[in-house]
């Protein structure tokens, strides 16, 4: 006999919640390609790890990646972005002490000089920021993020969103 409550029966939500609690959880991160009028990329230098990074960060529990990115940009740089365009998502395999995660990259557009002048690190997580020509920006990024950024730049140029596995187009 099947003890599974059917839709609409008492206990159905509790049964589904129990199954949900046993399923795997995925971490998600969201980063932005932010450019100036000369086409240079905005990078941030996190104080908690070595090397430069694209602006963005980890999503909180039940937070959509695009909203996580908007929150991170506000918290870390005082930057409010209303329009984001999806470029790619990268499944990153477990590495070091970390489980796998999904890394999203969005196009946050081109900032005019007056908005760039207002940018400043607003959070202790960011020690500095700067705009760099694309080749220099890519050189400054760690290998894992460099591969993702290169794919995101290609998606920006050709308009074709990408699904990646460890930075490589599938």
mmCIF file with all atom_site columns, N, CA and C in Angstrom, residues 5-80:
data_model
loop_
_atom_site.group_PDB
_atom_site.id
_atom_site.type_symbol
_atom_site.label_atom_id
_atom_site.label_alt_id
_atom_site.label_comp_id
_atom_site.label_asym_id
_atom_site.label_entity_id
_atom_site.label_seq_id
_atom_site.pdbx_PDB_ins_code
_atom_site.Cartn_x
_atom_site.Cartn_y
_atom_site.Cartn_z
_atom_site.occupancy
_atom_site.B_iso_or_equiv
_atom_site.pdbx_formal_charge
_atom_site.auth_seq_id
_atom_site.auth_comp_id
_atom_site.auth_asym_id
_atom_site.auth_atom_id
_atom_site.pdbx_PDB_model_num
ATOM 1   N N  . UNK A 1 5  ? 0.890  10.821 0.368   1.00 0.00 ? 5  UNK A N  1
ATOM 2   C CA . UNK A 1 5  ? -0.331 11.625 0.212   1.00 0.00 ? 5  UNK A CA 1
ATOM 3   C C  . UNK A 1 5  ? -0.449 12.142 -1.215  1.00 0.00 ? 5  UNK A C  1
ATOM 4   N N  . UNK A 1 6  ? -1.608 12.073 -1.764  1.00 0.00 ? 6  UNK A N  1
ATOM 5   C CA . UNK A 1 6  ? -1.868 12.543 -3.124  1.00 0.00 ? 6  UNK A CA 1
ATOM 6   C C  . UNK A 1 6  ? -2.087 14.054 -3.103  1.00 0.00 ? 6  UNK A C  1
ATOM 7   N N  . UNK A 1 7  ? -1.935 14.714 -4.255  1.00 0.00 ? 7  UNK A N  1
ATOM 8   C CA . UNK A 1 7  ? -2.183 16.164 -4.305  1.00 0.00 ? 7  UNK A CA 1
ATOM 9   C C  . UNK A 1 7  ? -3.545 16.512 -3.698  1.00 0.00 ? 7  UNK A C  1
ATOM 10  N N  . UNK A 1 8  ? -3.540 17.529 -2.831  1.00 0.00 ? 8  UNK A N  1
ATOM 11  C CA . UNK A 1 8  ? -4.762 17.987 -2.174  1.00 0.00 ? 8  UNK A CA 1
ATOM 12  C C  . UNK A 1 8  ? -5.054 17.290 -0.868  1.00 0.00 ? 8  UNK A C  1
ATOM 13  N N  . UNK A 1 9  ? -4.394 16.172 -0.589  1.00 0.00 ? 9  UNK A N  1
ATOM 14  C CA . UNK A 1 9  ? -4.624 15.445 0.655   1.00 0.00 ? 9  UNK A CA 1
ATOM 15  C C  . UNK A 1 9  ? -3.805 16.065 1.786   1.00 0.00 ? 9  UNK A C  1
ATOM 16  N N  . UNK A 1 10 ? -4.309 15.933 3.035   1.00 0.00 ? 10 UNK A N  1
ATOM 17  C CA . UNK A 1 10 ? -3.532 16.429 4.182   1.00 0.00 ? 10 UNK A CA 1
ATOM 18  C C  . UNK A 1 10 ? -2.170 15.736 4.229   1.00 0.00 ? 10 UNK A C  1
ATOM 19  N N  . UNK A 1 11 ? -1.161 16.482 4.609   1.00 0.00 ? 11 UNK A N  1
ATOM 20  C CA . UNK A 1 11 ? 0.180  15.935 4.734   1.00 0.00 ? 11 UNK A CA 1
ATOM 21  C C  . UNK A 1 11 ? 1.006  15.983 3.459   1.00 0.00 ? 11 UNK A C  1
ATOM 22  N N  . UNK A 1 12 ? 0.395  16.362 2.344   1.00 0.00 ? 12 UNK A N  1
ATOM 23  C CA . UNK A 1 12 ? 1.117  16.384 1.064   1.00 0.00 ? 12 UNK A CA 1
ATOM 24  C C  . UNK A 1 12 ? 2.305  17.364 1.114   1.00 0.00 ? 12 UNK A C  1
ATOM 25  N N  . UNK A 1 13 ? 2.084  18.593 1.612   1.00 0.00 ? 13 UNK A N  1
ATOM 26  C CA . UNK A 1 13 ? 3.170  19.577 1.673   1.00 0.00 ? 13 UNK A CA 1
ATOM 27  C C  . UNK A 1 13 ? 4.297  19.107 2.591   1.00 0.00 ? 13 UNK A C  1
ATOM 28  N N  . UNK A 1 14 ? 3.966  18.501 3.727   1.00 0.00 ? 14 UNK A N  1
ATOM 29  C CA . UNK A 1 14 ? 4.989  17.992 4.640   1.00 0.00 ? 14 UNK A CA 1
ATOM 30  C C  . UNK A 1 14 ? 5.791  16.883 3.975   1.00 0.00 ? 14 UNK A C  1
ATOM 31  N N  . UNK A 1 15 ? 5.121  16.016 3.238   1.00 0.00 ? 15 UNK A N  1
ATOM 32  C CA . UNK A 1 15 ? 5.805  14.934 2.514   1.00 0.00 ? 15 UNK A CA 1
ATOM 33  C C  . UNK A 1 15 ? 6.785  15.510 1.491   1.00 0.00 ? 15 UNK A C  1
ATOM 34  N N  . UNK A 1 16 ? 6.336  16.501 0.717   1.00 0.00 ? 16 UNK A N  1
ATOM 35  C CA . UNK A 1 16 ? 7.208  17.119 -0.290  1.00 0.00 ? 16 UNK A CA 1
ATOM 36  C C  . UNK A 1 16 ? 8.364  17.868 0.365   1.00 0.00 ? 16 UNK A C  1
ATOM 37  N N  . UNK A 1 17 ? 8.110  18.557 1.483   1.00 0.00 ? 17 UNK A N  1
ATOM 38  C CA . UNK A 1 17 ? 9.161  19.294 2.187   1.00 0.00 ? 17 UNK A CA 1
ATOM 39  C C  . UNK A 1 17 ? 10.240 18.344 2.699   1.00 0.00 ? 17 UNK A C  1
ATOM 40  N N  . UNK A 1 18 ? 9.842  17.162 3.156   1.00 0.00 ? 18 UNK A N  1
ATOM 41  C CA . UNK A 1 18 ? 10.809 16.174 3.635   1.00 0.00 ? 18 UNK A CA 1
ATOM 42  C C  . UNK A 1 18 ? 11.721 15.718 2.487   1.00 0.00 ? 18 UNK A C  1
ATOM 43  N N  . UNK A 1 19 ? 11.135 15.478 1.328   1.00 0.00 ? 19 UNK A N  1
ATOM 44  C CA . UNK A 1 19 ? 11.940 15.108 0.163   1.00 0.00 ? 19 UNK A CA 1
ATOM 45  C C  . UNK A 1 19 ? 12.851 16.232 -0.270  1.00 0.00 ? 19 UNK A C  1
ATOM 46  N N  . UNK A 1 20 ? 12.350 17.452 -0.241  1.00 0.00 ? 20 UNK A N  1
ATOM 47  C CA . UNK A 1 20 ? 13.142 18.627 -0.610  1.00 0.00 ? 20 UNK A CA 1
ATOM 48  C C  . UNK A 1 20 ? 14.359 18.769 0.304   1.00 0.00 ? 20 UNK A C  1
ATOM 49  N N  . UNK A 1 21 ? 14.171 18.535 1.595   1.00 0.00 ? 21 UNK A N  1
ATOM 50  C CA . UNK A 1 21 ? 15.260 18.690 2.565   1.00 0.00 ? 21 UNK A CA 1
ATOM 51  C C  . UNK A 1 21 ? 16.397 17.697 2.320   1.00 0.00 ? 21 UNK A C  1
ATOM 52  N N  . UNK A 1 22 ? 16.116 16.573 1.677   1.00 0.00 ? 22 UNK A N  1
ATOM 53  C CA . UNK A 1 22 ? 17.144 15.562 1.423   1.00 0.00 ? 22 UNK A CA 1
ATOM 54  C C  . UNK A 1 22 ? 17.870 15.770 0.094   1.00 0.00 ? 22 UNK A C  1
ATOM 55  N N  . UNK A 1 23 ? 17.386 16.658 -0.739  1.00 0.00 ? 23 UNK A N  1
ATOM 56  C CA . UNK A 1 23 ? 18.015 16.861 -2.050  1.00 0.00 ? 23 UNK A CA 1
ATOM 57  C C  . UNK A 1 23 ? 19.275 17.724 -1.932  1.00 0.00 ? 23 UNK A C  1
ATOM 58  N N  . UNK A 1 24 ? 20.151 17.555 -2.894  1.00 0.00 ? 24 UNK A N  1
ATOM 59  C CA . UNK A 1 24 ? 21.400 18.327 -2.931  1.00 0.00 ? 24 UNK A CA 1
ATOM 60  C C  . UNK A 1 24 ? 21.103 19.814 -3.091  1.00 0.00 ? 24 UNK A C  1
ATOM 61  N N  . UNK A 1 25 ? 21.959 20.620 -2.541  1.00 0.00 ? 25 UNK A N  1
ATOM 62  C CA . UNK A 1 25 ? 21.876 22.067 -2.680  1.00 0.00 ? 25 UNK A CA 1
ATOM 63  C C  . UNK A 1 25 ? 23.044 22.534 -3.548  1.00 0.00 ? 25 UNK A C  1
ATOM 64  N N  . UNK A 1 26 ? 22.789 23.482 -4.426  1.00 0.00 ? 26 UNK A N  1
ATOM 65  C CA . UNK A 1 26 ? 23.839 24.057 -5.265  1.00 0.00 ? 26 UNK A CA 1
ATOM 66  C C  . UNK A 1 26 ? 24.118 25.480 -4.800  1.00 0.00 ? 26 UNK A C  1
ATOM 67  N N  . UNK A 1 27 ? 25.391 25.802 -4.701  1.00 0.00 ? 27 UNK A N  1
ATOM 68  C CA . UNK A 1 27 ? 25.766 27.193 -4.478  1.00 0.00 ? 27 UNK A CA 1
ATOM 69  C C  . UNK A 1 27 ? 25.713 27.892 -5.829  1.00 0.00 ? 27 UNK A C  1
ATOM 70  N N  . UNK A 1 28 ? 25.474 29.186 -5.793  1.00 0.00 ? 28 UNK A N  1
ATOM 71  C CA . UNK A 1 28 ? 25.457 29.975 -7.025  1.00 0.00 ? 28 UNK A CA 1
ATOM 72  C C  . UNK A 1 28 ? 26.203 31.280 -6.787  1.00 0.00 ? 28 UNK A C  1
ATOM 73  N N  . UNK A 1 29 ? 26.916 31.704 -7.806  1.00 0.00 ? 29 UNK A N  1
ATOM 74  C CA . UNK A 1 29 ? 27.610 32.987 -7.796  1.00 0.00 ? 29 UNK A CA 1
ATOM 75  C C  . UNK A 1 29 ? 27.191 33.742 -9.044  1.00 0.00 ? 29 UNK A C  1
ATOM 76  N N  . UNK A 1 30 ? 27.290 35.059 -8.986  1.00 0.00 ? 30 UNK A N  1
ATOM 77  C CA . UNK A 1 30 ? 26.957 35.881 -10.149 1.00 0.00 ? 30 UNK A CA 1
ATOM 78  C C  . UNK A 1 30 ? 27.964 37.015 -10.261 1.00 0.00 ? 30 UNK A C  1
ATOM 79  N N  . UNK A 1 31 ? 28.516 37.171 -11.443 1.00 0.00 ? 31 UNK A N  1
ATOM 80  C CA . UNK A 1 31 ? 29.491 38.219 -11.725 1.00 0.00 ? 31 UNK A CA 1
ATOM 81  C C  . UNK A 1 31 ? 29.004 39.071 -12.882 1.00 0.00 ? 31 UNK A C  1
ATOM 82  N N  . UNK A 1 32 ? 29.620 40.253 -13.010 1.00 0.00 ? 32 UNK A N  1
ATOM 83  C CA . UNK A 1 32 ? 29.204 41.198 -14.045 1.00 0.00 ? 32 UNK A CA 1
ATOM 84  C C  . UNK A 1 32 ? 30.363 41.606 -14.924 1.00 0.00 ? 32 UNK A C  1
ATOM 85  N N  . UNK A 1 33 ? 30.046 41.774 -16.212 1.00 0.00 ? 33 UNK A N  1
ATOM 86  C CA . UNK A 1 33 ? 30.935 42.502 -17.107 1.00 0.00 ? 33 UNK A CA 1
ATOM 87  C C  . UNK A 1 33 ? 30.431 43.941 -17.090 1.00 0.00 ? 33 UNK A C  1
ATOM 88  N N  . UNK A 1 34 ? 31.227 44.821 -16.514 1.00 0.00 ? 34 UNK A N  1
ATOM 89  C CA . UNK A 1 34 ? 30.934 46.250 -16.469 1.00 0.00 ? 34 UNK A CA 1
ATOM 90  C C  . UNK A 1 34 ? 32.048 46.923 -17.245 1.00 0.00 ? 34 UNK A C  1
ATOM 91  N N  . UNK A 1 35 ? 31.674 47.787 -18.187 1.00 0.00 ? 35 UNK A N  1
ATOM 92  C CA . UNK A 1 35 ? 32.667 48.415 -19.039 1.00 0.00 ? 35 UNK A CA 1
ATOM 93  C C  . UNK A 1 35 ? 32.576 49.927 -18.964 1.00 0.00 ? 35 UNK A C  1
ATOM 94  N N  . UNK A 1 36 ? 33.669 50.587 -19.306 1.00 0.00 ? 36 UNK A N  1
ATOM 95  C CA . UNK A 1 36 ? 33.627 52.033 -19.473 1.00 0.00 ? 36 UNK A CA 1
ATOM 96  C C  . UNK A 1 36 ? 33.450 52.339 -20.959 1.00 0.00 ? 36 UNK A C  1
ATOM 97  N N  . UNK A 1 37 ? 33.395 53.605 -21.309 1.00 0.00 ? 37 UNK A N  1
ATOM 98  C CA . UNK A 1 37 ? 33.140 53.991 -22.697 1.00 0.00 ? 37 UNK A CA 1
ATOM 99  C C  . UNK A 1 37 ? 34.282 53.616 -23.643 1.00 0.00 ? 37 UNK A C  1
ATOM 100 N N  . UNK A 1 38 ? 35.453 53.290 -23.092 1.00 0.00 ? 38 UNK A N  1
ATOM 101 C CA . UNK A 1 38 ? 36.589 52.849 -23.905 1.00 0.00 ? 38 UNK A CA 1
ATOM 102 C C  . UNK A 1 38 ? 36.635 51.331 -24.062 1.00 0.00 ? 38 UNK A C  1
ATOM 103 N N  . UNK A 1 39 ? 35.660 50.622 -23.480 1.00 0.00 ? 39 UNK A N  1
ATOM 104 C CA . UNK A 1 39 ? 35.603 49.169 -23.582 1.00 0.00 ? 39 UNK A CA 1
ATOM 105 C C  . UNK A 1 39 ? 36.416 48.428 -22.538 1.00 0.00 ? 39 UNK A C  1
ATOM 106 N N  . UNK A 1 40 ? 36.978 49.166 -21.577 1.00 0.00 ? 40 UNK A N  1
ATOM 107 C CA . UNK A 1 40 ? 37.761 48.513 -20.519 1.00 0.00 ? 40 UNK A CA 1
ATOM 108 C C  . UNK A 1 40 ? 36.816 47.841 -19.514 1.00 0.00 ? 40 UNK A C  1
ATOM 109 N N  . UNK A 1 41 ? 37.305 46.756 -18.895 1.00 0.00 ? 41 UNK A N  1
ATOM 110 C CA . UNK A 1 41 ? 36.516 45.987 -17.925 1.00 0.00 ? 41 UNK A CA 1
ATOM 111 C C  . UNK A 1 41 ? 36.806 46.435 -16.502 1.00 0.00 ? 41 UNK A C  1
ATOM 112 N N  . UNK A 1 42 ? 35.743 46.488 -15.705 1.00 0.00 ? 42 UNK A N  1
ATOM 113 C CA . UNK A 1 42 ? 35.871 46.767 -14.284 1.00 0.00 ? 42 UNK A CA 1
ATOM 114 C C  . UNK A 1 42 ? 36.261 45.484 -13.553 1.00 0.00 ? 42 UNK A C  1
ATOM 115 N N  . UNK A 1 43 ? 37.333 45.556 -12.768 1.00 0.00 ? 43 UNK A N  1
ATOM 116 C CA . UNK A 1 43 ? 37.738 44.466 -11.893 1.00 0.00 ? 43 UNK A CA 1
ATOM 117 C C  . UNK A 1 43 ? 37.799 44.991 -10.467 1.00 0.00 ? 43 UNK A C  1
ATOM 118 N N  . UNK A 1 44 ? 37.631 44.090 -9.517  1.00 0.00 ? 44 UNK A N  1
ATOM 119 C CA . UNK A 1 44 ? 37.778 44.415 -8.108  1.00 0.00 ? 44 UNK A CA 1
ATOM 120 C C  . UNK A 1 44 ? 38.882 43.545 -7.526  1.00 0.00 ? 44 UNK A C  1
ATOM 121 N N  . UNK A 1 45 ? 39.530 44.055 -6.487  1.00 0.00 ? 45 UNK A N  1
ATOM 122 C CA . UNK A 1 45 ? 40.575 43.309 -5.804  1.00 0.00 ? 45 UNK A CA 1
ATOM 123 C C  . UNK A 1 45 ? 40.049 42.923 -4.427  1.00 0.00 ? 45 UNK A C  1
ATOM 124 N N  . UNK A 1 46 ? 39.598 41.669 -4.280  1.00 0.00 ? 46 UNK A N  1
ATOM 125 C CA . UNK A 1 46 ? 39.052 41.238 -2.990  1.00 0.00 ? 46 UNK A CA 1
ATOM 126 C C  . UNK A 1 46 ? 40.148 41.168 -1.924  1.00 0.00 ? 46 UNK A C  1
ATOM 127 N N  . UNK A 1 47 ? 39.817 41.607 -0.723  1.00 0.00 ? 47 UNK A N  1
ATOM 128 C CA . UNK A 1 47 ? 40.788 41.588 0.374   1.00 0.00 ? 47 UNK A CA 1
ATOM 129 C C  . UNK A 1 47 ? 40.939 40.196 0.978   1.00 0.00 ? 47 UNK A C  1
ATOM 130 N N  . UNK A 1 48 ? 40.007 39.286 0.695   1.00 0.00 ? 48 UNK A N  1
ATOM 131 C CA . UNK A 1 48 ? 40.001 37.968 1.338   1.00 0.00 ? 48 UNK A CA 1
ATOM 132 C C  . UNK A 1 48 ? 40.630 36.869 0.479   1.00 0.00 ? 48 UNK A C  1
ATOM 133 N N  . UNK A 1 49 ? 41.132 37.213 -0.718  1.00 0.00 ? 49 UNK A N  1
ATOM 134 C CA . UNK A 1 49 ? 41.797 36.218 -1.553  1.00 0.00 ? 49 UNK A CA 1
ATOM 135 C C  . UNK A 1 49 ? 42.788 36.919 -2.473  1.00 0.00 ? 49 UNK A C  1
ATOM 136 N N  . UNK A 1 50 ? 43.676 36.131 -3.059  1.00 0.00 ? 50 UNK A N  1
ATOM 137 C CA . UNK A 1 50 ? 44.693 36.687 -3.953  1.00 0.00 ? 50 UNK A CA 1
ATOM 138 C C  . UNK A 1 50 ? 44.108 36.960 -5.327  1.00 0.00 ? 50 UNK A C  1
ATOM 139 N N  . UNK A 1 51 ? 44.562 38.007 -5.943  1.00 0.00 ? 51 UNK A N  1
ATOM 140 C CA . UNK A 1 51 ? 44.203 38.295 -7.325  1.00 0.00 ? 51 UNK A CA 1
ATOM 141 C C  . UNK A 1 51 ? 42.962 39.154 -7.478  1.00 0.00 ? 51 UNK A C  1
ATOM 142 N N  . UNK A 1 52 ? 42.776 39.597 -8.697  1.00 0.00 ? 52 UNK A N  1
ATOM 143 C CA . UNK A 1 52 ? 41.635 40.424 -9.065  1.00 0.00 ? 52 UNK A CA 1
ATOM 144 C C  . UNK A 1 52 ? 40.462 39.523 -9.425  1.00 0.00 ? 52 UNK A C  1
ATOM 145 N N  . UNK A 1 53 ? 39.280 40.138 -9.541  1.00 0.00 ? 53 UNK A N  1
ATOM 146 C CA . UNK A 1 53 ? 38.059 39.391 -9.775  1.00 0.00 ? 53 UNK A CA 1
ATOM 147 C C  . UNK A 1 53 ? 37.082 40.272 -10.541 1.00 0.00 ? 53 UNK A C  1
ATOM 148 N N  . UNK A 1 54 ? 36.142 39.640 -11.230 1.00 0.00 ? 54 UNK A N  1
ATOM 149 C CA . UNK A 1 54 ? 35.004 40.393 -11.756 1.00 0.00 ? 54 UNK A CA 1
ATOM 150 C C  . UNK A 1 54 ? 34.136 40.799 -10.572 1.00 0.00 ? 54 UNK A C  1
ATOM 151 N N  . UNK A 1 55 ? 33.457 41.939 -10.644 1.00 0.00 ? 55 UNK A N  1
ATOM 152 C CA . UNK A 1 55 ? 32.572 42.305 -9.542  1.00 0.00 ? 55 UNK A CA 1
ATOM 153 C C  . UNK A 1 55 ? 31.392 41.345 -9.465  1.00 0.00 ? 55 UNK A C  1
ATOM 154 N N  . UNK A 1 56 ? 30.998 41.036 -8.242  1.00 0.00 ? 56 UNK A N  1
ATOM 155 C CA . UNK A 1 56 ? 29.886 40.128 -8.011  1.00 0.00 ? 56 UNK A CA 1
ATOM 156 C C  . UNK A 1 56 ? 30.118 39.339 -6.754  1.00 0.00 ? 56 UNK A C  1
ATOM 157 N N  . UNK A 1 57 ? 29.460 38.177 -6.652  1.00 0.00 ? 57 UNK A N  1
ATOM 158 C CA . UNK A 1 57 ? 29.651 37.357 -5.466  1.00 0.00 ? 57 UNK A CA 1
ATOM 159 C C  . UNK A 1 57 ? 28.644 36.240 -5.372  1.00 0.00 ? 57 UNK A C  1
ATOM 160 N N  . UNK A 1 58 ? 28.597 35.640 -4.203  1.00 0.00 ? 58 UNK A N  1
ATOM 161 C CA . UNK A 1 58 ? 27.756 34.471 -3.946  1.00 0.00 ? 58 UNK A CA 1
ATOM 162 C C  . UNK A 1 58 ? 26.317 34.879 -3.660  1.00 0.00 ? 58 UNK A C  1
ATOM 163 N N  . UNK A 1 59 ? 25.401 34.059 -4.150  1.00 0.00 ? 59 UNK A N  1
ATOM 164 C CA . UNK A 1 59 ? 23.983 34.247 -3.843  1.00 0.00 ? 59 UNK A CA 1
ATOM 165 C C  . UNK A 1 59 ? 23.705 33.724 -2.441  1.00 0.00 ? 59 UNK A C  1
ATOM 166 N N  . UNK A 1 60 ? 22.783 34.383 -1.773  1.00 0.00 ? 60 UNK A N  1
ATOM 167 C CA . UNK A 1 60 ? 22.326 33.907 -0.470  1.00 0.00 ? 60 UNK A CA 1
ATOM 168 C C  . UNK A 1 60 ? 21.245 32.855 -0.688  1.00 0.00 ? 60 UNK A C  1
ATOM 169 N N  . UNK A 1 61 ? 20.824 32.182 0.367   1.00 0.00 ? 61 UNK A N  1
ATOM 170 C CA . UNK A 1 61 ? 19.812 31.130 0.265   1.00 0.00 ? 61 UNK A CA 1
ATOM 171 C C  . UNK A 1 61 ? 18.553 31.666 -0.414  1.00 0.00 ? 61 UNK A C  1
ATOM 172 N N  . UNK A 1 62 ? 18.105 30.962 -1.438  1.00 0.00 ? 62 UNK A N  1
ATOM 173 C CA . UNK A 1 62 ? 16.870 31.275 -2.163  1.00 0.00 ? 62 UNK A CA 1
ATOM 174 C C  . UNK A 1 62 ? 16.881 32.641 -2.858  1.00 0.00 ? 62 UNK A C  1
ATOM 175 N N  . UNK A 1 63 ? 18.061 33.168 -3.147  1.00 0.00 ? 63 UNK A N  1
ATOM 176 C CA . UNK A 1 63 ? 18.200 34.449 -3.836  1.00 0.00 ? 63 UNK A CA 1
ATOM 177 C C  . UNK A 1 63 ? 18.512 34.193 -5.308  1.00 0.00 ? 63 UNK A C  1
ATOM 178 N N  . UNK A 1 64 ? 17.748 34.763 -6.234  1.00 0.00 ? 64 UNK A N  1
ATOM 179 C CA . UNK A 1 64 ? 18.054 34.588 -7.658  1.00 0.00 ? 64 UNK A CA 1
ATOM 180 C C  . UNK A 1 64 ? 19.428 35.184 -7.987  1.00 0.00 ? 64 UNK A C  1
ATOM 181 N N  . UNK A 1 65 ? 20.168 34.565 -8.899  1.00 0.00 ? 65 UNK A N  1
ATOM 182 C CA . UNK A 1 65 ? 21.512 35.054 -9.228  1.00 0.00 ? 65 UNK A CA 1
ATOM 183 C C  . UNK A 1 65 ? 21.545 36.521 -9.676  1.00 0.00 ? 65 UNK A C  1
ATOM 184 N N  . UNK A 1 66 ? 20.576 36.965 -10.466 1.00 0.00 ? 66 UNK A N  1
ATOM 185 C CA . UNK A 1 66 ? 20.599 38.365 -10.908 1.00 0.00 ? 66 UNK A CA 1
ATOM 186 C C  . UNK A 1 66 ? 20.401 39.323 -9.739  1.00 0.00 ? 66 UNK A C  1
ATOM 187 N N  . UNK A 1 67 ? 19.543 38.966 -8.794  1.00 0.00 ? 67 UNK A N  1
ATOM 188 C CA . UNK A 1 67 ? 19.343 39.806 -7.607  1.00 0.00 ? 67 UNK A CA 1
ATOM 189 C C  . UNK A 1 67 ? 20.579 39.767 -6.709  1.00 0.00 ? 67 UNK A C  1
ATOM 190 N N  . UNK A 1 68 ? 21.227 38.610 -6.618  1.00 0.00 ? 68 UNK A N  1
ATOM 191 C CA . UNK A 1 68 ? 22.471 38.513 -5.848  1.00 0.00 ? 68 UNK A CA 1
ATOM 192 C C  . UNK A 1 68 ? 23.518 39.461 -6.422  1.00 0.00 ? 68 UNK A C  1
ATOM 193 N N  . UNK A 1 69 ? 23.607 39.501 -7.740  1.00 0.00 ? 69 UNK A N  1
ATOM 194 C CA . UNK A 1 69 ? 24.576 40.385 -8.384  1.00 0.00 ? 69 UNK A CA 1
ATOM 195 C C  . UNK A 1 69 ? 24.254 41.849 -8.099  1.00 0.00 ? 69 UNK A C  1
ATOM 196 N N  . UNK A 1 70 ? 22.994 42.222 -8.234  1.00 0.00 ? 70 UNK A N  1
ATOM 197 C CA . UNK A 1 70 ? 22.620 43.612 -7.933  1.00 0.00 ? 70 UNK A CA 1
ATOM 198 C C  . UNK A 1 70 ? 22.967 43.972 -6.492  1.00 0.00 ? 70 UNK A C  1
ATOM 199 N N  . UNK A 1 71 ? 22.670 43.060 -5.565  1.00 0.00 ? 71 UNK A N  1
ATOM 200 C CA . UNK A 1 71 ? 22.978 43.297 -4.153  1.00 0.00 ? 71 UNK A CA 1
ATOM 201 C C  . UNK A 1 71 ? 24.485 43.454 -3.944  1.00 0.00 ? 71 UNK A C  1
ATOM 202 N N  . UNK A 1 72 ? 25.266 42.541 -4.520  1.00 0.00 ? 72 UNK A N  1
ATOM 203 C CA . UNK A 1 72 ? 26.719 42.602 -4.359  1.00 0.00 ? 72 UNK A CA 1
ATOM 204 C C  . UNK A 1 72 ? 27.296 43.896 -4.935  1.00 0.00 ? 72 UNK A C  1
ATOM 205 N N  . UNK A 1 73 ? 26.822 44.324 -6.090  1.00 0.00 ? 73 UNK A N  1
ATOM 206 C CA . UNK A 1 73 ? 27.314 45.571 -6.695  1.00 0.00 ? 73 UNK A CA 1
ATOM 207 C C  . UNK A 1 73 ? 27.000 46.773 -5.812  1.00 0.00 ? 73 UNK A C  1
ATOM 208 N N  . UNK A 1 74 ? 25.800 46.789 -5.227  1.00 0.00 ? 74 UNK A N  1
ATOM 209 C CA . UNK A 1 74 ? 25.425 47.883 -4.305  1.00 0.00 ? 74 UNK A CA 1
ATOM 210 C C  . UNK A 1 74 ? 26.291 47.851 -3.054  1.00 0.00 ? 74 UNK A C  1
ATOM 211 N N  . UNK A 1 75 ? 26.402 46.662 -2.442  1.00 0.00 ? 75 UNK A N  1
ATOM 212 C CA . UNK A 1 75 ? 27.130 46.536 -1.179  1.00 0.00 ? 75 UNK A CA 1
ATOM 213 C C  . UNK A 1 75 ? 28.615 46.818 -1.336  1.00 0.00 ? 75 UNK A C  1
ATOM 214 N N  . UNK A 1 76 ? 29.214 46.343 -2.416  1.00 0.00 ? 76 UNK A N  1
ATOM 215 C CA . UNK A 1 76 ? 30.662 46.422 -2.545  1.00 0.00 ? 76 UNK A CA 1
ATOM 216 C C  . UNK A 1 76 ? 31.165 47.684 -3.223  1.00 0.00 ? 76 UNK A C  1
ATOM 217 N N  . UNK A 1 77 ? 30.358 48.259 -4.142  1.00 0.00 ? 77 UNK A N  1
ATOM 218 C CA . UNK A 1 77 ? 30.827 49.419 -4.910  1.00 0.00 ? 77 UNK A CA 1
ATOM 219 C C  . UNK A 1 77 ? 29.864 50.599 -4.909  1.00 0.00 ? 77 UNK A C  1
ATOM 220 N N  . UNK A 1 78 ? 28.723 50.458 -4.255  1.00 0.00 ? 78 UNK A N  1
ATOM 221 C CA . UNK A 1 78 ? 27.721 51.523 -4.282  1.00 0.00 ? 78 UNK A CA 1
ATOM 222 C C  . UNK A 1 78 ? 27.112 51.699 -5.659  1.00 0.00 ? 78 UNK A C  1
ATOM 223 N N  . UNK A 1 79 ? 27.115 50.650 -6.465  1.00 0.00 ? 79 UNK A N  1
ATOM 224 C CA . UNK A 1 79 ? 26.659 50.716 -7.850  1.00 0.00 ? 79 UNK A CA 1
ATOM 225 C C  . UNK A 1 79 ? 25.277 50.087 -7.989  1.00 0.00 ? 79 UNK A C  1
ATOM 226 N N  . UNK A 1 80 ? 24.317 50.877 -8.461  1.00 0.00 ? 80 UNK A N  1
ATOM 227 C CA . UNK A 1 80 ? 22.968 50.357 -8.713  1.00 0.00 ? 80 UNK A CA 1
ATOM 228 C C  . UNK A 1 80 ? 22.817 50.092 -10.203 1.00 0.00 ? 80 UNK A C  1
#
